[in-house]
PDB file of C-alpha atoms and ligand atoms in Angstrom:
ATOM      1  CA  MET P  14      -0.259  -0.237   0.358  1.00  0.00           C
ATOM      2  CA  LEU P  15       1.026   3.809  -0.620  1.00  0.00           C
ATOM      3  CA  PRO P  16       1.702   5.761   1.652  1.00  0.00           C
ATOM      4  CA  CYS P  17      -1.145   7.892   3.169  1.00  0.00           C
ATOM      5  CA  PRO P  18      -0.951  11.804   2.362  1.00  0.00           C
ATOM      6  CA  ASP P  19      -1.119  14.135   5.738  1.00  0.00           C
ATOM      7  CA  GLU P  20      -4.006  15.705   4.258  1.00  0.00           C
ATOM      8  CA  ILE P  21      -6.148  15.687   1.242  1.00  0.00           C
ATOM      9  CA  ARG P  22      -7.354  19.007  -0.692  1.00  0.00           C
ATOM     10  CA  THR P  23     -10.215  19.202  -2.636  1.00  0.00           C
ATOM     11  CA  GLU P  24     -12.254  22.489  -4.138  1.00  0.00           C
ATOM     12  CA  ARG P  25     -14.235  23.615  -0.994  1.00  0.00           C
ATOM     13  CA  LEU P  26     -11.494  20.746   2.364  1.00  0.00           C
ATOM     14  CA  ILE P  27      -9.591  19.840   3.542  1.00  0.00           C
ATOM     15  CA  LEU P  28      -9.517  16.792   4.187  1.00  0.00           C
ATOM     16  CA  ARG P  29      -6.541  16.059   7.547  1.00  0.00           C
ATOM     17  CA  ARG P  30      -5.805  14.135  11.067  1.00  0.00           C
ATOM     18  CA  TRP P  31      -7.580  14.558  13.641  1.00  0.00           C
ATOM     19  CA  ARG P  32      -6.086  17.602  16.655  1.00  0.00           C
ATOM     20  CA  GLU P  33      -7.132  18.050  20.374  1.00  0.00           C
ATOM     21  CA  GLU P  34      -8.561  21.214  19.217  1.00  0.00           C
ATOM     22  CA  ASP P  35     -11.383  19.353  17.044  1.00  0.00           C
ATOM     23  CA  LEU P  36     -12.052  17.609  20.440  1.00  0.00           C
ATOM     24  CA  PRO P  37     -14.091  19.460  21.716  1.00  0.00           C
ATOM     25  CA  LEU P  38     -16.220  20.815  18.704  1.00  0.00           C
ATOM     26  CA  TYR P  39     -16.956  16.932  18.362  1.00  0.00           C
ATOM     27  CA  ALA P  40     -18.124  16.756  21.277  1.00  0.00           C
ATOM     28  CA  ARG P  41     -20.858  19.596  20.519  1.00  0.00           C
ATOM     29  CA  LEU P  42     -21.580  17.069  17.183  1.00  0.00           C
ATOM     30  CA  ASN P  43     -21.725  13.717  19.611  1.00  0.00           C
ATOM     31  CA  ALA P  44     -24.056  15.491  21.972  1.00  0.00           C
ATOM     32  CA  ASP P  45     -26.178  16.626  19.277  1.00  0.00           C
ATOM     33  CA  GLU P  46     -29.832  15.385  19.513  1.00  0.00           C
ATOM     34  CA  HIS P  47     -31.104  15.497  16.027  1.00  0.00           C
ATOM     35  CA  VAL P  48     -26.766  15.111  14.315  1.00  0.00           C
ATOM     36  CA  MET P  49     -27.330  11.737  16.307  1.00  0.00           C
ATOM     37  CA  ARG P  50     -31.489  10.793  15.573  1.00  0.00           C
ATOM     38  CA  PHE P  51     -30.299   7.512  13.427  1.00  0.00           C
ATOM     39  CA  PHE P  52     -27.575   6.650  16.239  1.00  0.00           C
ATOM     40  CA  PHE P  53     -28.738   4.334  19.379  1.00  0.00           C
ATOM     41  CA  LYS P  54     -27.188   6.884  21.144  1.00  0.00           C
ATOM     42  CA  THR P  55     -25.538  10.237  21.797  1.00  0.00           C
ATOM     43  CA  ARG P  56     -22.514  10.192  22.598  1.00  0.00           C
ATOM     44  CA  ASN P  57     -20.845  11.569  26.470  1.00  0.00           C
ATOM     45  CA  HIS P  58     -17.982  14.253  25.730  1.00  0.00           C
ATOM     46  CA  GLU P  59     -16.110  11.306  27.657  1.00  0.00           C
ATOM     47  CA  GLU P  60     -17.229   8.686  25.050  1.00  0.00           C
ATOM     48  CA  SER P  61     -16.812  11.493  21.907  1.00  0.00           C
ATOM     49  CA  ASP P  62     -12.731  11.974  22.996  1.00  0.00           C
ATOM     50  CA  THR P  63     -12.569   7.700  23.127  1.00  0.00           C
ATOM     51  CA  GLU P  64     -14.122   7.809  19.590  1.00  0.00           C
ATOM     52  CA  ALA P  65     -12.356  10.563  17.774  1.00  0.00           C
ATOM     53  CA  ARG P  66      -9.079   9.152  19.425  1.00  0.00           C
ATOM     54  CA  TRP P  67     -10.010   5.933  18.246  1.00  0.00           C
ATOM     55  CA  LEU P  68     -11.078   7.170  14.478  1.00  0.00           C
ATOM     56  CA  ASN P  69      -7.343   8.938  14.422  1.00  0.00           C
ATOM     57  CA  GLU P  70      -5.787   5.703  15.063  1.00  0.00           C
ATOM     58  CA  ARG P  71      -7.007   4.276  11.818  1.00  0.00           C
ATOM     59  CA  PHE P  72      -4.248   5.758   9.851  1.00  0.00           C
ATOM     60  CA  SER P  73      -2.114   3.854  11.297  1.00  0.00           C
ATOM     61  CA  LEU P  74      -4.253   0.773  11.554  1.00  0.00           C
ATOM     62  CA  ASP P  75      -5.415   0.266   8.562  1.00  0.00           C
ATOM     63  CA  GLY P  76      -3.340   2.838   6.332  1.00  0.00           C
ATOM     64  CA  PHE P  77      -6.072   5.097   5.251  1.00  0.00           C
ATOM     65  CA  GLY P  78      -9.068   6.485   7.875  1.00  0.00           C
ATOM     66  CA  PRO P  79     -12.029   9.010   8.902  1.00  0.00           C
ATOM     67  CA  TRP P  80     -10.568  12.168   7.566  1.00  0.00           C
ATOM     68  CA  ALA P  81     -11.154  15.041   9.974  1.00  0.00           C
ATOM     69  CA  VAL P  82     -12.706  17.480   7.615  1.00  0.00           C
ATOM     70  CA  GLU P  83     -12.458  21.392   7.415  1.00  0.00           C
ATOM     71  CA  ALA P  84     -13.986  23.996   5.518  1.00  0.00           C
ATOM     72  CA  PRO P  85     -10.784  26.815   5.139  1.00  0.00           C
ATOM     73  CA  GLY P  86     -12.394  30.194   5.619  1.00  0.00           C
ATOM     74  CA  LEU P  87     -15.017  28.946   7.794  1.00  0.00           C
ATOM     75  CA  ALA P  88     -14.819  26.099   9.749  1.00  0.00           C
ATOM     76  CA  SER P  89     -11.521  24.474  11.111  1.00  0.00           C
ATOM     77  CA  PHE P  90     -13.538  21.121  11.728  1.00  0.00           C
ATOM     78  CA  ILE P  91     -16.731  20.218  10.167  1.00  0.00           C
ATOM     79  CA  GLY P  92     -17.124  16.479  11.235  1.00  0.00           C
ATOM     80  CA  PHE P  93     -15.502  13.953  10.051  1.00  0.00           C
ATOM     81  CA  VAL P  94     -15.535  11.472   6.288  1.00  0.00           C
ATOM     82  CA  GLY P  95     -14.190   8.809   5.868  1.00  0.00           C
ATOM     83  CA  CYS P  96     -12.559   4.598   5.529  1.00  0.00           C
ATOM     84  CA  TRP P  97     -12.296   2.950   7.878  1.00  0.00           C
ATOM     85  CA  ARG P  98     -12.005  -1.142   8.342  1.00  0.00           C
ATOM     86  CA  ILE P  99     -14.726  -3.056   9.875  1.00  0.00           C
ATOM     87  CA  VAL P 100     -13.599  -4.370  13.251  1.00  0.00           C
ATOM     88  CA  ARG P 101     -17.175  -5.945  14.390  1.00  0.00           C
ATOM     89  CA  GLU P 102     -17.667  -8.619  13.235  1.00  0.00           C
ATOM     90  CA  LEU P 103     -20.983  -8.832  11.222  1.00  0.00           C
ATOM     91  CA  PRO P 104     -22.918 -10.174   8.281  1.00  0.00           C
ATOM     92  CA  PHE P 105     -20.903  -8.787   5.556  1.00  0.00           C
ATOM     93  CA  THR P 106     -16.859  -8.453   7.366  1.00  0.00           C
ATOM     94  CA  PRO P 107     -14.001  -8.634   6.587  1.00  0.00           C
ATOM     95  CA  ALA P 108     -14.484  -5.304   5.146  1.00  0.00           C
ATOM     96  CA  VAL P 109     -14.017  -1.384   4.596  1.00  0.00           C
ATOM     97  CA  GLU P 110     -16.424   0.719   4.746  1.00  0.00           C
ATOM     98  CA  ILE P 111     -16.917   4.926   4.640  1.00  0.00           C
ATOM     99  CA  GLY P 112     -18.766   6.810   6.752  1.00  0.00           C
ATOM    100  CA  TRP P 113     -19.165  10.414   7.733  1.00  0.00           C
ATOM    101  CA  ARG P 114     -20.533  12.759  10.110  1.00  0.00           C
ATOM    102  CA  LEU P 115     -21.737  16.765   9.659  1.00  0.00           C
ATOM    103  CA  ASP P 116     -21.827  19.477  12.101  1.00  0.00           C
ATOM    104  CA  GLN P 117     -25.495  21.034  10.853  1.00  0.00           C
ATOM    105  CA  PRO P 118     -24.118  24.124   9.433  1.00  0.00           C
ATOM    106  CA  TYR P 119     -22.857  21.829   7.223  1.00  0.00           C
ATOM    107  CA  TRP P 120     -25.394  20.438   5.699  1.00  0.00           C
ATOM    108  CA  GLY P 121     -27.228  20.941   2.170  1.00  0.00           C
ATOM    109  CA  LYS P 122     -23.815  21.765   0.975  1.00  0.00           C
ATOM    110  CA  GLY P 123     -22.475  18.654  -0.750  1.00  0.00           C
ATOM    111  CA  TYR P 124     -19.777  18.751   1.652  1.00  0.00           C
ATOM    112  CA  ALA P 125     -19.972  14.943   2.673  1.00  0.00           C
ATOM    113  CA  VAL P 126     -20.225  13.898  -1.087  1.00  0.00           C
ATOM    114  CA  GLU P 127     -16.996  16.463  -2.361  1.00  0.00           C
ATOM    115  CA  ALA P 128     -15.161  14.833   0.850  1.00  0.00           C
ATOM    116  CA  ALA P 129     -16.192  11.209   0.222  1.00  0.00           C
ATOM    117  CA  ARG P 130     -15.347  11.218  -3.224  1.00  0.00           C
ATOM    118  CA  VAL P 131     -11.911  12.365  -3.042  1.00  0.00           C
ATOM    119  CA  ALA P 132     -11.675   9.692   0.252  1.00  0.00           C
ATOM    120  CA  LEU P 133     -12.859   6.901  -1.927  1.00  0.00           C
ATOM    121  CA  ARG P 134     -10.176   8.652  -4.568  1.00  0.00           C
ATOM    122  CA  ASP P 135      -7.533   7.563  -2.369  1.00  0.00           C
ATOM    123  CA  VAL P 136      -8.317   4.532  -0.603  1.00  0.00           C
ATOM    124  CA  PHE P 137      -9.051   2.667  -4.713  1.00  0.00           C
ATOM    125  CA  ASP P 138      -5.487   4.098  -5.630  1.00  0.00           C
ATOM    126  CA  ARG P 139      -3.320   3.416  -2.822  1.00  0.00           C
ATOM    127  CA  THR P 140      -4.888  -0.462  -2.103  1.00  0.00           C
ATOM    128  CA  ASP P 141      -5.894  -2.477  -4.128  1.00  0.00           C
ATOM    129  CA  LEU P 142      -9.580  -2.988  -2.318  1.00  0.00           C
ATOM    130  CA  ALA P 143     -11.863  -4.631  -4.546  1.00  0.00           C
ATOM    131  CA  GLU P 144     -14.625  -3.186  -2.799  1.00  0.00           C
ATOM    132  CA  ILE P 145     -15.899  -0.637  -0.189  1.00  0.00           C
ATOM    133  CA  VAL P 146     -19.157  -1.001   1.562  1.00  0.00           C
ATOM    134  CA  ALA P 147     -21.212   1.264   3.627  1.00  0.00           C
ATOM    135  CA  TYR P 148     -24.451   0.538   5.966  1.00  0.00           C
ATOM    136  CA  THR P 149     -26.822   2.905   7.799  1.00  0.00           C
ATOM    137  CA  ALA P 150     -30.183   2.719   9.725  1.00  0.00           C
ATOM    138  CA  GLN P 151     -32.683   2.207   7.196  1.00  0.00           C
ATOM    139  CA  GLN P 152     -34.134   5.317   7.969  1.00  0.00           C
ATOM    140  CA  ASN P 153     -31.025   7.194   7.516  1.00  0.00           C
ATOM    141  CA  GLU P 154     -32.200   8.464   3.953  1.00  0.00           C
ATOM    142  CA  PRO P 155     -29.659  11.969   4.251  1.00  0.00           C
ATOM    143  CA  SER P 156     -27.024   8.909   4.851  1.00  0.00           C
ATOM    144  CA  ARG P 157     -28.417   6.866   1.746  1.00  0.00           C
ATOM    145  CA  ARG P 158     -28.480  10.012  -0.236  1.00  0.00           C
ATOM    146  CA  VAL P 159     -24.521  10.673  -0.071  1.00  0.00           C
ATOM    147  CA  MET P 160     -24.472   6.864  -0.919  1.00  0.00           C
ATOM    148  CA  GLU P 161     -26.130   6.863  -4.048  1.00  0.00           C
ATOM    149  CA  LYS P 162     -24.568  10.000  -5.123  1.00  0.00           C
ATOM    150  CA  LEU P 163     -21.094   8.414  -4.582  1.00  0.00           C
ATOM    151  CA  GLY P 164     -22.471   5.415  -7.331  1.00  0.00           C
ATOM    152  CA  MET P 165     -22.789   3.107  -4.270  1.00  0.00           C
ATOM    153  CA  THR P 166     -25.539   0.290  -5.217  1.00  0.00           C
ATOM    154  CA  HIS P 167     -27.955  -0.817  -1.783  1.00  0.00           C
ATOM    155  CA  ASP P 168     -27.318  -4.475  -1.984  1.00  0.00           C
ATOM    156  CA  GLY P 169     -30.459  -5.606  -0.076  1.00  0.00           C
ATOM    157  CA  ALA P 170     -30.098  -9.272   0.598  1.00  0.00           C
ATOM    158  CA  ALA P 171     -27.228  -7.824   2.468  1.00  0.00           C
ATOM    159  CA  ASP P 172     -29.553  -5.525   4.736  1.00  0.00           C
ATOM    160  CA  PHE P 173     -29.453  -6.762   8.190  1.00  0.00           C
ATOM    161  CA  ASP P 174     -30.012  -6.087  12.478  1.00  0.00           C
ATOM    162  CA  HIS P 175     -27.491  -4.397  13.939  1.00  0.00           C
ATOM    163  CA  PRO P 176     -26.152  -6.497  15.997  1.00  0.00           C
ATOM    164  CA  ALA P 177     -25.060  -3.305  19.257  1.00  0.00           C
ATOM    165  CA  VAL P 178     -28.568  -2.130  19.050  1.00  0.00           C
ATOM    166  CA  PRO P 179     -31.272  -3.823  21.075  1.00  0.00           C
ATOM    167  CA  GLU P 180     -33.758  -5.982  19.184  1.00  0.00           C
ATOM    168  CA  GLY P 181     -36.982  -4.513  18.643  1.00  0.00           C
ATOM    169  CA  HIS P 182     -35.960  -0.794  18.583  1.00  0.00           C
ATOM    170  CA  PRO P 183     -36.940   0.578  14.997  1.00  0.00           C
ATOM    171  CA  LEU P 184     -33.001   1.886  14.139  1.00  0.00           C
ATOM    172  CA  ARG P 185     -31.743  -1.668  14.361  1.00  0.00           C
ATOM    173  CA  ARG P 186     -32.452  -2.182  10.793  1.00  0.00           C
ATOM    174  CA  SER P 187     -29.530  -1.323   8.659  1.00  0.00           C
ATOM    175  CA  VAL P 188     -28.964  -1.036   4.685  1.00  0.00           C
ATOM    176  CA  LEU P 189     -25.779  -2.107   3.662  1.00  0.00           C
ATOM    177  CA  TYR P 190     -24.308  -0.175   0.275  1.00  0.00           C
ATOM    178  CA  ARG P 191     -21.342  -1.209  -1.665  1.00  0.00           C
ATOM    179  CA  ILE P 192     -19.036   0.765  -3.984  1.00  0.00           C
ATOM    180  CA  SER P 193     -16.514  -2.072  -6.300  1.00  0.00           C
ATOM    181  CA  ARG P 194     -13.320  -0.431  -7.377  1.00  0.00           C
ATOM    182  CA  GLN P 195     -14.730  -0.688 -11.568  1.00  0.00           C
ATOM    183  CA  ALA P 196     -17.945   0.775 -10.450  1.00  0.00           C
ATOM    184  CA  PHE P 197     -16.272   4.228  -8.514  1.00  0.00           C
ATOM    185  CA  ALA P 198     -13.800   4.253 -11.526  1.00  0.00           C
ATOM    186  CA  ALA P 199     -16.761   4.744 -14.150  1.00  0.00           C
ATOM    187  CA  THR P 200     -18.534   7.524 -11.600  1.00  0.00           C
ATOM    188  CA  ASP P 201     -14.915   9.327 -10.663  1.00  0.00           C
ATOM    189  CA  PRO P 202     -14.534  12.133 -13.433  1.00  0.00           C
ATOM    190  CA  SER P 203     -11.066  12.431 -12.450  1.00  0.00           C
TER     191      SER P 203
HETATM  192  C1  COA D  13     -25.757  12.266   6.661  1.00  0.00           C
HETATM  193  C2  COA D  13     -24.965  13.855   6.251  1.00  0.00           C
HETATM  194  C3  COA D  13     -23.413  13.934   6.275  1.00  0.00           C
HETATM  195  C4  COA D  13     -25.664  14.091   4.650  1.00  0.00           C
HETATM  196  O1  COA D  13     -25.195  15.146   4.673  1.00  0.00           O
HETATM  197  P1  COA D  13     -25.279  16.215   3.177  1.00  0.00           P
HETATM  198  O2  COA D  13     -25.314  17.505   3.623  1.00  0.00           O
HETATM  199  O3  COA D  13     -27.012  15.984   3.459  1.00  0.00           O
HETATM  200  O4  COA D  13     -24.821  15.936   2.260  1.00  0.00           O
HETATM  201  P2  COA D  13     -24.295  16.257   1.115  1.00  0.00           P
HETATM  202  O5  COA D  13     -23.080  16.238   0.848  1.00  0.00           O
HETATM  203  O6  COA D  13     -24.840  15.132  -0.443  1.00  0.00           O
HETATM  204  O7  COA D  13     -25.002  17.603   0.462  1.00  0.00           O
HETATM  205  C5  COA D  13     -26.350  16.962  -0.222  1.00  0.00           C
HETATM  206  C6  COA D  13     -27.201  18.465  -0.263  1.00  0.00           C
HETATM  207  O8  COA D  13     -26.427  20.058  -0.578  1.00  0.00           O
HETATM  208  C7  COA D  13     -27.150  20.314  -2.026  1.00  0.00           C
HETATM  209  N1  COA D  13     -26.214  21.439  -1.972  1.00  0.00           N
HETATM  210  C8  COA D  13     -26.015  22.878  -1.989  1.00  0.00           C
HETATM  211  N2  COA D  13     -24.774  23.134  -2.476  1.00  0.00           N
HETATM  212  C9  COA D  13     -24.297  21.903  -2.869  1.00  0.00           C
HETATM  213  C10 COA D  13     -22.809  22.188  -4.431  1.00  0.00           C
HETATM  214  N3  COA D  13     -22.403  22.788  -4.762  1.00  0.00           N
HETATM  215  N4  COA D  13     -22.586  20.680  -4.408  1.00  0.00           N
HETATM  216  C11 COA D  13     -23.692  19.216  -3.886  1.00  0.00           C
HETATM  217  N5  COA D  13     -24.864  19.695  -3.636  1.00  0.00           N
HETATM  218  C12 COA D  13     -25.150  20.931  -2.562  1.00  0.00           C
HETATM  219  C13 COA D  13     -27.378  19.188  -2.423  1.00  0.00           C
HETATM  220  O9  COA D  13     -28.986  19.202  -3.095  1.00  0.00           O
HETATM  221  C14 COA D  13     -27.880  18.907  -1.674  1.00  0.00           C
HETATM  222  O10 COA D  13     -29.610  18.591  -0.862  1.00  0.00           O
HETATM  223  P3  COA D  13     -30.495  17.585  -0.596  1.00  0.00           P
HETATM  224  O11 COA D  13     -29.694  15.675  -0.681  1.00  0.00           O
HETATM  225  O12 COA D  13     -31.399  17.915   0.304  1.00  0.00           O
HETATM  226  O13 COA D  13     -30.304  16.617  -2.389  1.00  0.00           O
HETATM  227  C15 COA D  13     -25.618  14.458   7.171  1.00  0.00           C
HETATM  228  O14 COA D  13     -27.178  14.379   7.299  1.00  0.00           O
HETATM  229  C16 COA D  13     -25.432  13.997   8.965  1.00  0.00           C
HETATM  230  O15 COA D  13     -23.915  14.625   8.794  1.00  0.00           O
HETATM  231  N6  COA D  13     -26.179  12.830   8.995  1.00  0.00           N
HETATM  232  C17 COA D  13     -25.544  12.971  10.517  1.00  0.00           C
HETATM  233  C18 COA D  13     -24.400  11.405  11.164  1.00  0.00           C
HETATM  234  C19 COA D  13     -25.139  11.154  10.129  1.00  0.00           C
HETATM  235  O16 COA D  13     -26.157   9.951   9.979  1.00  0.00           O
HETATM  236  N7  COA D  13     -24.323  10.237   9.524  1.00  0.00           N
HETATM  237  C20 COA D  13     -24.476   8.754   8.718  1.00  0.00           C
HETATM  238  C21 COA D  13     -24.330   7.947   9.659  1.00  0.00           C
HETATM  239  S1  COA D  13     -24.348   6.043   8.645  1.00  0.00           S
END
């Protein structure tokens, strides 16, 4: 695998490693009930800090990771977007997933797709992975729209009940999307 860049720049964003200063902003985002409405629970400050450090460690463990996203001139940290190896055993693992979580003021601007596209391109360029997946609670339409705009395909036969969400909970049913290296290359304008 080729070495991971320190950052990736897009037209409007910088994808970079996490910094300590991001942690309070990430904690605020993780405590926001609306941002977290499709998650089983919000995160308290300590859980959020632990998660941020875990996400940043993915870069050294996997050789790629969920980037801290900066919107130059607007905000030093708006959330994260990127890929990591799924560590939990799920019906479709082993697999690498792509995920995203942005703060509310930065929704509706195309930032998630802009960042996700370069994150996918980076991983497909530097690894020999054949496919990247994404999953979310089936009701999470905004996240599903991002997956679809990236050219990911819903694999309905692989939808599953998330083991970390209690039985009977409305967010337990999860949908799985996939994108192959070839499918991404066909949609990627660069
Ligand atoms: C999922 C999430 C990242 C999606 O964010 P988003 O801003 O809706 O996603 P996009 O980057 O695709 O932005 C798309 C919107 O920006 C609009 N937009 C405005 N300017 C744009 C531009 N210059 N380029 C592209 N789109 C633009 C589009 O019309 C689109 O609106 P639509 O989806 O209503 O049609 C966000 O809702 C989020 O962080 N949710 C909470 C965390 C979460 O659920 N994460 C996923 C868990 S698996």
